[in-house]
Short mmCIF file of C-alpha atoms in Angstrom, two decimals:
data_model
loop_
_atom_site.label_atom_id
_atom_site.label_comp_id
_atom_site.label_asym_id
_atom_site.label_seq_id
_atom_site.Cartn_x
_atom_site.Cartn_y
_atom_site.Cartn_z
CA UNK A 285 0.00 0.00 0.00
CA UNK A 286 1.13 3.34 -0.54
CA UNK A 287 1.80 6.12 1.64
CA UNK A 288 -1.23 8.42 1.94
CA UNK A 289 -0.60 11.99 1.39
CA UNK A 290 0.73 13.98 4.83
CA UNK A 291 -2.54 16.05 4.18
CA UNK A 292 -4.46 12.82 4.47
CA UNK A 293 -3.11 12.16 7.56
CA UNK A 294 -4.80 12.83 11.24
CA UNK A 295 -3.91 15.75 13.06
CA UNK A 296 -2.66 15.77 16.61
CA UNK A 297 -5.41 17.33 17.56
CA UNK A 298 -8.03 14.44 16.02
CA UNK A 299 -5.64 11.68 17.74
CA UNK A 300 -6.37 13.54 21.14
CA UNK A 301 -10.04 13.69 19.83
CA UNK A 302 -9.74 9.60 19.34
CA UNK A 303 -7.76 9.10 22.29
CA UNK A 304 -10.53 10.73 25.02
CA UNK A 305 -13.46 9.81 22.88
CA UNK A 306 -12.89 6.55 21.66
CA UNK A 307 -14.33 7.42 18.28
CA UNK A 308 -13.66 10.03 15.26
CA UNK A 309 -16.25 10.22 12.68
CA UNK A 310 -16.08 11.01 9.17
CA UNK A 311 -18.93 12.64 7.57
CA UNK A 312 -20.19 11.85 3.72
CA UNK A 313 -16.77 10.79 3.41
CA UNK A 314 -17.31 8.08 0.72
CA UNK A 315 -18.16 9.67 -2.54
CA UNK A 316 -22.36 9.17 -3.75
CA UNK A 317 -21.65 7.11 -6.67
CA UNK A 318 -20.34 4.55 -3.91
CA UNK A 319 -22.99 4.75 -2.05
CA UNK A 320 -25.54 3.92 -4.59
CA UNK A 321 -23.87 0.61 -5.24
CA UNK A 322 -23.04 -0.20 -1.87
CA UNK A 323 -26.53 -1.96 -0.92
CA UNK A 324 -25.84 -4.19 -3.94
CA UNK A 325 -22.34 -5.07 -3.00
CA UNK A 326 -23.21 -5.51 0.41
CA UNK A 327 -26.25 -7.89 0.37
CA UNK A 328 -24.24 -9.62 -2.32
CA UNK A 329 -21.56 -9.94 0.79
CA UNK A 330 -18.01 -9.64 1.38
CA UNK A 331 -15.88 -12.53 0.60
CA UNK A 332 -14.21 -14.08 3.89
CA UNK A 333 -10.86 -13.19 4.99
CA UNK A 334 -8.80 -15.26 7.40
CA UNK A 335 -7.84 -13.55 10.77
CA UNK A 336 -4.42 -11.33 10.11
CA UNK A 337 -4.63 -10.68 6.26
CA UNK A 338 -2.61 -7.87 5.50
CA UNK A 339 -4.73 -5.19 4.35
CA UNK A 340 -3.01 -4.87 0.91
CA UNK A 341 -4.45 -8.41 0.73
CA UNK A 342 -7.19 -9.22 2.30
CA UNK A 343 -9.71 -7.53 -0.38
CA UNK A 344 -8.60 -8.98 -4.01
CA UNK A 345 -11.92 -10.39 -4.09
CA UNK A 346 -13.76 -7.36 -3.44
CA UNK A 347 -13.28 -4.44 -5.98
CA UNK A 348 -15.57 -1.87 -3.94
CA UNK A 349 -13.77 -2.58 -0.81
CA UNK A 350 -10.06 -1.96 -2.05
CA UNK A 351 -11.91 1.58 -3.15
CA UNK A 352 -13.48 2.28 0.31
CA UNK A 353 -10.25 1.70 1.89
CA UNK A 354 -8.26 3.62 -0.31
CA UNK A 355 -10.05 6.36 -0.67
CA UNK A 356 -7.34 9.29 0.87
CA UNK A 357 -9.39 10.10 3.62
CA UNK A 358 -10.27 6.86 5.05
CA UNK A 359 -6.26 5.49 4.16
CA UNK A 360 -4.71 8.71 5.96
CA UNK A 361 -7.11 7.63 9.04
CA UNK A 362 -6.58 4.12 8.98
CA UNK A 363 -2.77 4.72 8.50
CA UNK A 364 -2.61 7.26 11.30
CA UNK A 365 -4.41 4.96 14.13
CA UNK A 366 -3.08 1.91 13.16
CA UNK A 367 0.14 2.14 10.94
CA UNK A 368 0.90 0.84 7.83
CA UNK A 369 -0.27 -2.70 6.67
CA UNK A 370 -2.32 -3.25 9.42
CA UNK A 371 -3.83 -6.85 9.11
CA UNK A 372 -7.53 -7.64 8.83
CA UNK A 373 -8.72 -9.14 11.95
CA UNK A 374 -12.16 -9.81 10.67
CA UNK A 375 -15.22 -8.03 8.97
CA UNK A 376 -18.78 -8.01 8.99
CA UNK A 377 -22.16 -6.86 7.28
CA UNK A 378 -24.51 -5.75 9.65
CA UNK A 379 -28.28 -5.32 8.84
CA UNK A 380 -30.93 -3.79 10.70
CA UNK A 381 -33.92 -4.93 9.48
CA UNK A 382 -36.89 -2.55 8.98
CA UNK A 383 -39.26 -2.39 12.01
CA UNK A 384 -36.71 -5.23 13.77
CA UNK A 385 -38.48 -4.67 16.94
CA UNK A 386 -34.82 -5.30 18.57
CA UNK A 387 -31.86 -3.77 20.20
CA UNK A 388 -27.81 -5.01 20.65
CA UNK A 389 -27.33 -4.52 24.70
CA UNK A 390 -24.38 -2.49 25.16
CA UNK A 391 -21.29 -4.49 24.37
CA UNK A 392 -17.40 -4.40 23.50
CA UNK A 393 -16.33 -6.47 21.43
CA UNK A 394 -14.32 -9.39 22.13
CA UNK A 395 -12.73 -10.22 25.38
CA UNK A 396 -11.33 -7.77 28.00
CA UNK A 397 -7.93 -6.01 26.24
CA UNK A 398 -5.63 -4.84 28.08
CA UNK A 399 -3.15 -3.27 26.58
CA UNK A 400 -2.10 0.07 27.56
CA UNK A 401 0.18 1.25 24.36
CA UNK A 402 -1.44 -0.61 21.52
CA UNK A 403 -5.13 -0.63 20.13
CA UNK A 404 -6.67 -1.98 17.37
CA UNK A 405 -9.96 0.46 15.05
CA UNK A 406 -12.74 -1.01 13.14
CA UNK A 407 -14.25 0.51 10.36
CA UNK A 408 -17.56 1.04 10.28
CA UNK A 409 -19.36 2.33 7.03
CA UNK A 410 -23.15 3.66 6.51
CA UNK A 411 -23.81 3.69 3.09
CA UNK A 412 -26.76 5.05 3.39
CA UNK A 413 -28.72 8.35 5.45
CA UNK A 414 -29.15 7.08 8.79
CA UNK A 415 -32.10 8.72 10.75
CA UNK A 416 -32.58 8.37 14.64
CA UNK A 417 -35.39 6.19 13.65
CA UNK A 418 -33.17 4.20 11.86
CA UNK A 419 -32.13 3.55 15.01
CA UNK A 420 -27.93 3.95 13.73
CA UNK A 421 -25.09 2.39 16.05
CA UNK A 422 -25.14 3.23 19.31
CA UNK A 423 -21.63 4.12 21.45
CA UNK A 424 -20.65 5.89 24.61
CA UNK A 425 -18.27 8.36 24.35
CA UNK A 426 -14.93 7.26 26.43
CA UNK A 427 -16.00 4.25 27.38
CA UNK A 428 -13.15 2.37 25.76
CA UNK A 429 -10.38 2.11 28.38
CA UNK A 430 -12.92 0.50 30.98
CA UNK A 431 -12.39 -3.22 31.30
CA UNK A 432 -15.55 -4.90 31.35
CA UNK A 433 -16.04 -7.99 28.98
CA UNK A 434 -17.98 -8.03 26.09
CA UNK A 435 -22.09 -8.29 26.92
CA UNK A 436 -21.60 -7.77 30.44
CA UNK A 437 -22.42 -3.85 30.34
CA UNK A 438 -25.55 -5.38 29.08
CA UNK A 439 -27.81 -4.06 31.52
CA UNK A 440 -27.32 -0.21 30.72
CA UNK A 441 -30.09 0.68 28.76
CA UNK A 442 -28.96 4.59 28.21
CA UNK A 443 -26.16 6.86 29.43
CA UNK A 444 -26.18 10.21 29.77
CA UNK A 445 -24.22 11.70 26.36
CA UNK A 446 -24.04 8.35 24.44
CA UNK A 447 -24.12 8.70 20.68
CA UNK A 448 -27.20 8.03 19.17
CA UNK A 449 -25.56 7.78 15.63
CA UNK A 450 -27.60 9.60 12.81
CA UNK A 451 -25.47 10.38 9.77
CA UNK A 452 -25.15 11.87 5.80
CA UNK A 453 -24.83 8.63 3.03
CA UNK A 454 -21.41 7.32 3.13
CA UNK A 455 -19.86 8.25 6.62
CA UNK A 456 -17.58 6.37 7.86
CA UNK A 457 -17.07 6.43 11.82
CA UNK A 458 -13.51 4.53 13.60
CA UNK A 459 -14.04 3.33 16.89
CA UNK A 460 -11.63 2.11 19.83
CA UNK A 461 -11.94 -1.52 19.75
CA UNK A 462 -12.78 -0.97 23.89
CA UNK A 463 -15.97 1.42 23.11
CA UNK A 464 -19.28 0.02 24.26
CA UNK A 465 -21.48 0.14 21.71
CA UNK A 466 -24.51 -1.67 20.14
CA UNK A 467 -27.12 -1.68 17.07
CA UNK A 468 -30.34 0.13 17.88
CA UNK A 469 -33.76 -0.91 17.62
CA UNK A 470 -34.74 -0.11 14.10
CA UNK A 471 -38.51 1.63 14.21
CA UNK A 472 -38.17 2.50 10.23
CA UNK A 473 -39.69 0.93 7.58
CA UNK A 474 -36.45 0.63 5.64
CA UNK A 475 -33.79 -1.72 6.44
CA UNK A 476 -30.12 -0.41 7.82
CA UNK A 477 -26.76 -1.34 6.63
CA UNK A 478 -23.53 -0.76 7.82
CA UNK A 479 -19.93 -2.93 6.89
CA UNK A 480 -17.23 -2.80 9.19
CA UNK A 481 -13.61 -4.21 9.20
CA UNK A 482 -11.18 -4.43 12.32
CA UNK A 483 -7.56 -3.95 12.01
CA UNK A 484 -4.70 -5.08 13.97
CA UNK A 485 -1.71 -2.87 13.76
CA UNK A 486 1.66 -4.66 13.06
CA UNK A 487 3.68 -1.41 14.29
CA UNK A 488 4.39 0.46 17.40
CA UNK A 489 1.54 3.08 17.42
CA UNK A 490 3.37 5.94 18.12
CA UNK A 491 3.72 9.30 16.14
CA UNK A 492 2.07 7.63 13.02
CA UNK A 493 0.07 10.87 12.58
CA UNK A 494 0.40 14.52 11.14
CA UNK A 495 2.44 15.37 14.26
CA UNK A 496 3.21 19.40 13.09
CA UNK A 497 0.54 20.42 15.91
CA UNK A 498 1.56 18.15 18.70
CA UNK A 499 1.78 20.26 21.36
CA UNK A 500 -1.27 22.89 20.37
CA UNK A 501 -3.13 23.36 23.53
CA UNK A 502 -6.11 21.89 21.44
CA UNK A 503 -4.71 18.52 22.31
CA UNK A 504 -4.79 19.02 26.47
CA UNK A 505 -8.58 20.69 25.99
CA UNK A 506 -9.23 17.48 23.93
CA UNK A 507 -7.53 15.05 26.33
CA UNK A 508 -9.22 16.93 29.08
CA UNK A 509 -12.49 16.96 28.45
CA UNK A 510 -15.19 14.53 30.24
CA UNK A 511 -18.20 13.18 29.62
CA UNK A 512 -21.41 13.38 31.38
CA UNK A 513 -21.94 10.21 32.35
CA UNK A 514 -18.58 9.11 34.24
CA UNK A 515 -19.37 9.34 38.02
CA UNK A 516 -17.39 12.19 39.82
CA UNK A 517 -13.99 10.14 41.08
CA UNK A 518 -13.72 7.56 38.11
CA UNK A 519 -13.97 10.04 35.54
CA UNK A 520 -10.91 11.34 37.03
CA UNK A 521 -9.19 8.04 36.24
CA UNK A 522 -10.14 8.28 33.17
CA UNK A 523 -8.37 11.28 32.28
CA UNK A 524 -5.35 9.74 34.26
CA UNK A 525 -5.81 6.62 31.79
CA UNK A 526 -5.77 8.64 28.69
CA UNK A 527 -3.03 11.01 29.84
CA UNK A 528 -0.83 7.52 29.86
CA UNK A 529 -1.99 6.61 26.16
CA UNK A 530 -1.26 9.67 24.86
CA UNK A 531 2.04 9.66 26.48
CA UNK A 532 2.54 5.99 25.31
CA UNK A 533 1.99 6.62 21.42
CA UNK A 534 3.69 10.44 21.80
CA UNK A 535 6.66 8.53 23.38
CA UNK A 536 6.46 11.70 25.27
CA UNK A 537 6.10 10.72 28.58
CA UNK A 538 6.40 14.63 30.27
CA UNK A 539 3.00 14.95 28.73
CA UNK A 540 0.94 15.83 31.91
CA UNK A 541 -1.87 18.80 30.92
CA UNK A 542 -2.77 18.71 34.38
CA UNK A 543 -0.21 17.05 36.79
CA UNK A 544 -2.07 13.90 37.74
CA UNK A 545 0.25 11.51 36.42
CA UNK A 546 3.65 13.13 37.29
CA UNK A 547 2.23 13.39 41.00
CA UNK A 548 0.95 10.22 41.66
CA UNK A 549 4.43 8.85 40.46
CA UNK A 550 6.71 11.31 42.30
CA UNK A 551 9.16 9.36 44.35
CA UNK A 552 11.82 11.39 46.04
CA UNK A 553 14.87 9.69 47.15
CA UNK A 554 14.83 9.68 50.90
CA UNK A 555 18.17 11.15 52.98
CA UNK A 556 17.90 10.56 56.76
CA UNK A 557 19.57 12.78 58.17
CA UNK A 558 22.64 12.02 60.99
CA UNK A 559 21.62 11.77 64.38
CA UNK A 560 22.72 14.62 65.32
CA UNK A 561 20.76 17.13 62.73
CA UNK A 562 17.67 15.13 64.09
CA UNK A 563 15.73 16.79 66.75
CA UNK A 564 13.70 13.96 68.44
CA UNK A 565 16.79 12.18 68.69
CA UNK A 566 18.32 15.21 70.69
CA UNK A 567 15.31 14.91 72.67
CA UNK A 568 15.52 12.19 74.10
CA UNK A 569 19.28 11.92 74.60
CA UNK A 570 18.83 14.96 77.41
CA UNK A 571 16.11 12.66 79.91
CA UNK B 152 -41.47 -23.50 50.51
CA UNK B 153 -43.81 -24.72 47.77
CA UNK B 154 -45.29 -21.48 45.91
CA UNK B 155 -49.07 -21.31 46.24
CA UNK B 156 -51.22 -20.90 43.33
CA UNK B 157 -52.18 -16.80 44.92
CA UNK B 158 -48.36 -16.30 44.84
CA UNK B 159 -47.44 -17.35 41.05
CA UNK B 160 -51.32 -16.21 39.58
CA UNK B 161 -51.41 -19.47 38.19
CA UNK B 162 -54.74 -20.24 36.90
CA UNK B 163 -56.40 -22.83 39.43
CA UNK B 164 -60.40 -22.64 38.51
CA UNK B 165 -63.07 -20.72 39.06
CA UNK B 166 -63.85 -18.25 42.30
CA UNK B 167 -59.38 -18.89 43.26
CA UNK B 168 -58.18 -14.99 43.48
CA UNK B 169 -55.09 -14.59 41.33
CA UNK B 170 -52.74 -12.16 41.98
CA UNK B 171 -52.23 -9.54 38.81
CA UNK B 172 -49.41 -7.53 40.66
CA UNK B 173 -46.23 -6.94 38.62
CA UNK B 174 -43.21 -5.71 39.52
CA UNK B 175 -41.76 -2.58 37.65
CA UNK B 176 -37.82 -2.05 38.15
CA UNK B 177 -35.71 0.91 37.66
CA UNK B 178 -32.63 1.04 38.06
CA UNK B 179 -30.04 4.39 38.28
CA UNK B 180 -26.64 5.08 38.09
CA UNK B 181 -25.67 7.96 40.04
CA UNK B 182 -22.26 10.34 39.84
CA UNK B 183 -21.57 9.60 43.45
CA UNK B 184 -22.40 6.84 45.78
CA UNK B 185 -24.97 9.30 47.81
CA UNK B 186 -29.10 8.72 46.74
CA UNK B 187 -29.23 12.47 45.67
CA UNK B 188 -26.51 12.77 43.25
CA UNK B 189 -26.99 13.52 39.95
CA UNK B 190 -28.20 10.66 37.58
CA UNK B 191 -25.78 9.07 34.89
CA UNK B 192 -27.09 6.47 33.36
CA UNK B 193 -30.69 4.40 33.79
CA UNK B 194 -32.24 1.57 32.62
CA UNK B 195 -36.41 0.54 33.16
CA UNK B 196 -37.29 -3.28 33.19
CA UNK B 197 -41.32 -3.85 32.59
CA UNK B 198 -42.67 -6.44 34.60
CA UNK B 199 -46.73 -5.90 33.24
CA UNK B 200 -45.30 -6.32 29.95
CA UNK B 201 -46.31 -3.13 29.06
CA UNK B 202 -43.84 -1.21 27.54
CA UNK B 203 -40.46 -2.55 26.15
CA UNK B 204 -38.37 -0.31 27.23
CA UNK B 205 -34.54 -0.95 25.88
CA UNK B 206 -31.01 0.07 24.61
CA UNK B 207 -30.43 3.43 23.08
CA UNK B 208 -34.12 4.10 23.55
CA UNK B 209 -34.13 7.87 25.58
CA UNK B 210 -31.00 10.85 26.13
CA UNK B 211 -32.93 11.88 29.01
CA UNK B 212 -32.96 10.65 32.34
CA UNK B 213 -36.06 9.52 34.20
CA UNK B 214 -35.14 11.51 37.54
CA UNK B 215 -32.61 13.56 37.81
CA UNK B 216 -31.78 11.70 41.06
CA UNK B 217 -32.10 8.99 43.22
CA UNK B 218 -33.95 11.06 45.42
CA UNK B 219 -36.44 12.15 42.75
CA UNK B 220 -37.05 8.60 42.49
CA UNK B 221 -38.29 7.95 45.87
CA UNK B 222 -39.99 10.99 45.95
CA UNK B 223 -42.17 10.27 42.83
CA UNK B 224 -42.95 6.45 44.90
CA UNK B 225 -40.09 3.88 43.03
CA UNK B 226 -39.30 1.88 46.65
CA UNK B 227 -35.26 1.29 46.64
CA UNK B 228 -34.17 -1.95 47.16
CA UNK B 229 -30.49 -2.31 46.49
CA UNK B 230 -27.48 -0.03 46.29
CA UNK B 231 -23.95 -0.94 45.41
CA UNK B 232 -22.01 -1.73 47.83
CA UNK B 233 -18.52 0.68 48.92
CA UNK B 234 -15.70 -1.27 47.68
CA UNK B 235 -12.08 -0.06 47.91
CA UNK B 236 -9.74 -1.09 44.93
CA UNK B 237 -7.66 -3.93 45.04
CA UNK B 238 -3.98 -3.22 45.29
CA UNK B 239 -2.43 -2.76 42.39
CA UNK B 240 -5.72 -1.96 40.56
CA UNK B 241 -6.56 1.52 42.08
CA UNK B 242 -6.97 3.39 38.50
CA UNK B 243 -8.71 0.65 36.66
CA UNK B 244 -11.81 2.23 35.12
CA UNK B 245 -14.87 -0.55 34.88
CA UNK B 246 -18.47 -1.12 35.22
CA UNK B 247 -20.43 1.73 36.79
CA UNK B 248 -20.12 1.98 40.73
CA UNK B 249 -23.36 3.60 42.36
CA UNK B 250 -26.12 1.24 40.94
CA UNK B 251 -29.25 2.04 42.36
CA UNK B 252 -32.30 -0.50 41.99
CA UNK B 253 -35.83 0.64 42.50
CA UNK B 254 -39.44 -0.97 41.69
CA UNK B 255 -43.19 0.06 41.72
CA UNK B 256 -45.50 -2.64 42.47
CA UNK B 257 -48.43 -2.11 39.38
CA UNK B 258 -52.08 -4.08 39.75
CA UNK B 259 -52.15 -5.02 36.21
CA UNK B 260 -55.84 -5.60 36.75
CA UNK B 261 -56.97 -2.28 37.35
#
């Protein structure tokens, strides 16, 4: 694969924007003439691909999919999250049938990760206008660094600020493979599509990006920023949590907007002092 | 204990009373583990059968509080309990902590 364009790539700022949220979307990013054939391709479906196809690979079959993913948007993202020739893990049609009658609970998927300087993105693609009624993908805003395993956030029925996805014809949103998230109840009478991939990076994640605004203080106000449904003390680890991501694929590990990290790691050497300099010991010495 | 017939509403002939009361349960996630914080998250289980309440369905809370709850007549019946964090896992984020469970007892015959 080649290179995308440097003016493809993320900014600093939309890594800190991934890196607290969990999620950067992509608005009407795949061009209409796409769109209209996607329904086609996609209830045609998407020939397998074993787990950990390089991405320069995995699609020979699959003429539309080579274009989504190379389109210089989508390759500049893909390239700045996960690297170059990131491998396929797996991917997936989803449909939403009209009037379906049923919701996804709240999920991650997969098992609990946890890895603290690697991640892996999926791909998820809306051909089509999606309308809350639609009832589009679900997620919850930086929810992907807390370790809970797959369905078992399945009793949260709403949280307060979760994205209720509506969206233009051919958006494309990347998600944290950590977010919880979930399909929701389509109450339209048309039926809802969306194809996703997940890739596994096969490099270091770190400084894969358009780095030229690193240290903008747009990244700290993104990085900083909470969410209104973390509870008053955890959301404060959750800040500390992302402050040691970003500073893991920086390799900048001064980064500390607000001091958390740097203080809760501060270990002076101790010097006892001689006997003599120390006053309690003097003390007692004269009874 | 074997349940009686009046307990499950099991049909058992004519002139036996059944009992039509169903259990409604709400449950809140608050910021804080106190009953008045501020409400988070919130999920509604129907028990008459209702409504079918379910994921992704509302951006608005019920009650703004746990409080608000009890004052409007939901009876509370669990809280989480205070746990500290295990050593070595003080600044691991998880599920939510301040799960609140509340129900309304609902006559389905009226």
């Amino acid at each position: 694969m080649t290179h995308p364009h440097r003016k493809n790539l993320l900014t600093s700022v939309q890594m800190a924007h991934f890196v607290a949220t969990g999620a950067l979307r992509m608005d009407a990013v795949v061009p209409d003439e796409m769109n209209q054939q996607a329904i086609d391709v996609l209830q045609a479906g998407i020939p397998g691909v074993p787990y950990g196809t390089p991405l320069s690979e995995a699609f020979a079959g699959s003429e539309f999919v080579q274009r989504l993913v190379q389109l210089p948007e989508v390759a500049g993202a893909i390239h700045s999250l996960v690297g170059p020739e990131p491998t396929v893990d797996h991917h997936a049609v989803h449909i939403r049938k009209a009037n379906e009658g049923e919701a996804q609970n709240l999920h991650g998927d997969a098992i609990i990760d946890v890895r603290e300087d690697a991640f892996d993105v999926q791909l998820m693609y809306y051909p089509q206008e999606v309308t809350l009624e639609m009832g589009g993908t679900l997620s919850v805003p930086g929810s992907h660094l807390r370790r809970t395993n797959e369905s078992d956030t399945g009793r949260y029925q709403n949280l307060l600020g979760q994205t209720r996805l509506t969206c233009p014809a051919g958006t494309v949103v990347f998600l944290h493979h950590g977010i919880w998230h979930g399909g929701r109840r389509n109450d339209s009478a048309i039926d809802r599509y969306m194809f996703k991939i997940r890739f596994n990076p096969t490099v270091r994640q770190v400084r894969l990006w358009n780095t030229e605004d690193l240290y903008d203080d747009a990244v700290a106000t993104e990085l900083k920023q909470t969410f209104p449904w973390y509870e008053n003390a955890t959301g404060r680890l959750e800040i500390y949590n992302r402050v040691k991501l970003w500073q893991a694929i920086t390799g900048d590990d001064t980064f500390d907007p607000d001091y958390w990290v740097t203080r809760v790691s501060n270990r002076p050497q101790r010097v006892v002092a001689q006997r003599s300099l120390n006053p309690h010991a003097a003390k007692k010495e004269m009874v | 204990m074997t349940a009686t017939a009046q307990d499950t509403g099991a049909a058992t002939g004519a002139g036996t009373p059944q009992t039509t009361v169903r259990q409604q349960v709400l449950v809140l996630y608050l910021a804080s583990s106190a009953l008045d914080s501020r409400t988070v998250g919130w999920s509604t289980y129907d028990g008459t059968g209702g409504t079918s309440p379910t994921t992704g369905d509302s951006d608005v809370p019920p009650y703004a509080s746990g409080l608000d709850a009890l004052k409007d007549g939901w009876r509370l019946f669990q809280a989480a309990q205070l746990l500290p964090p295990q050593h070595g896992h003080e600044y691991d984020v998880s599920f939510l902590k301040h799960e609140f469970f509340f129900e309304k007892l609902v006559d389905t015959a009226s």
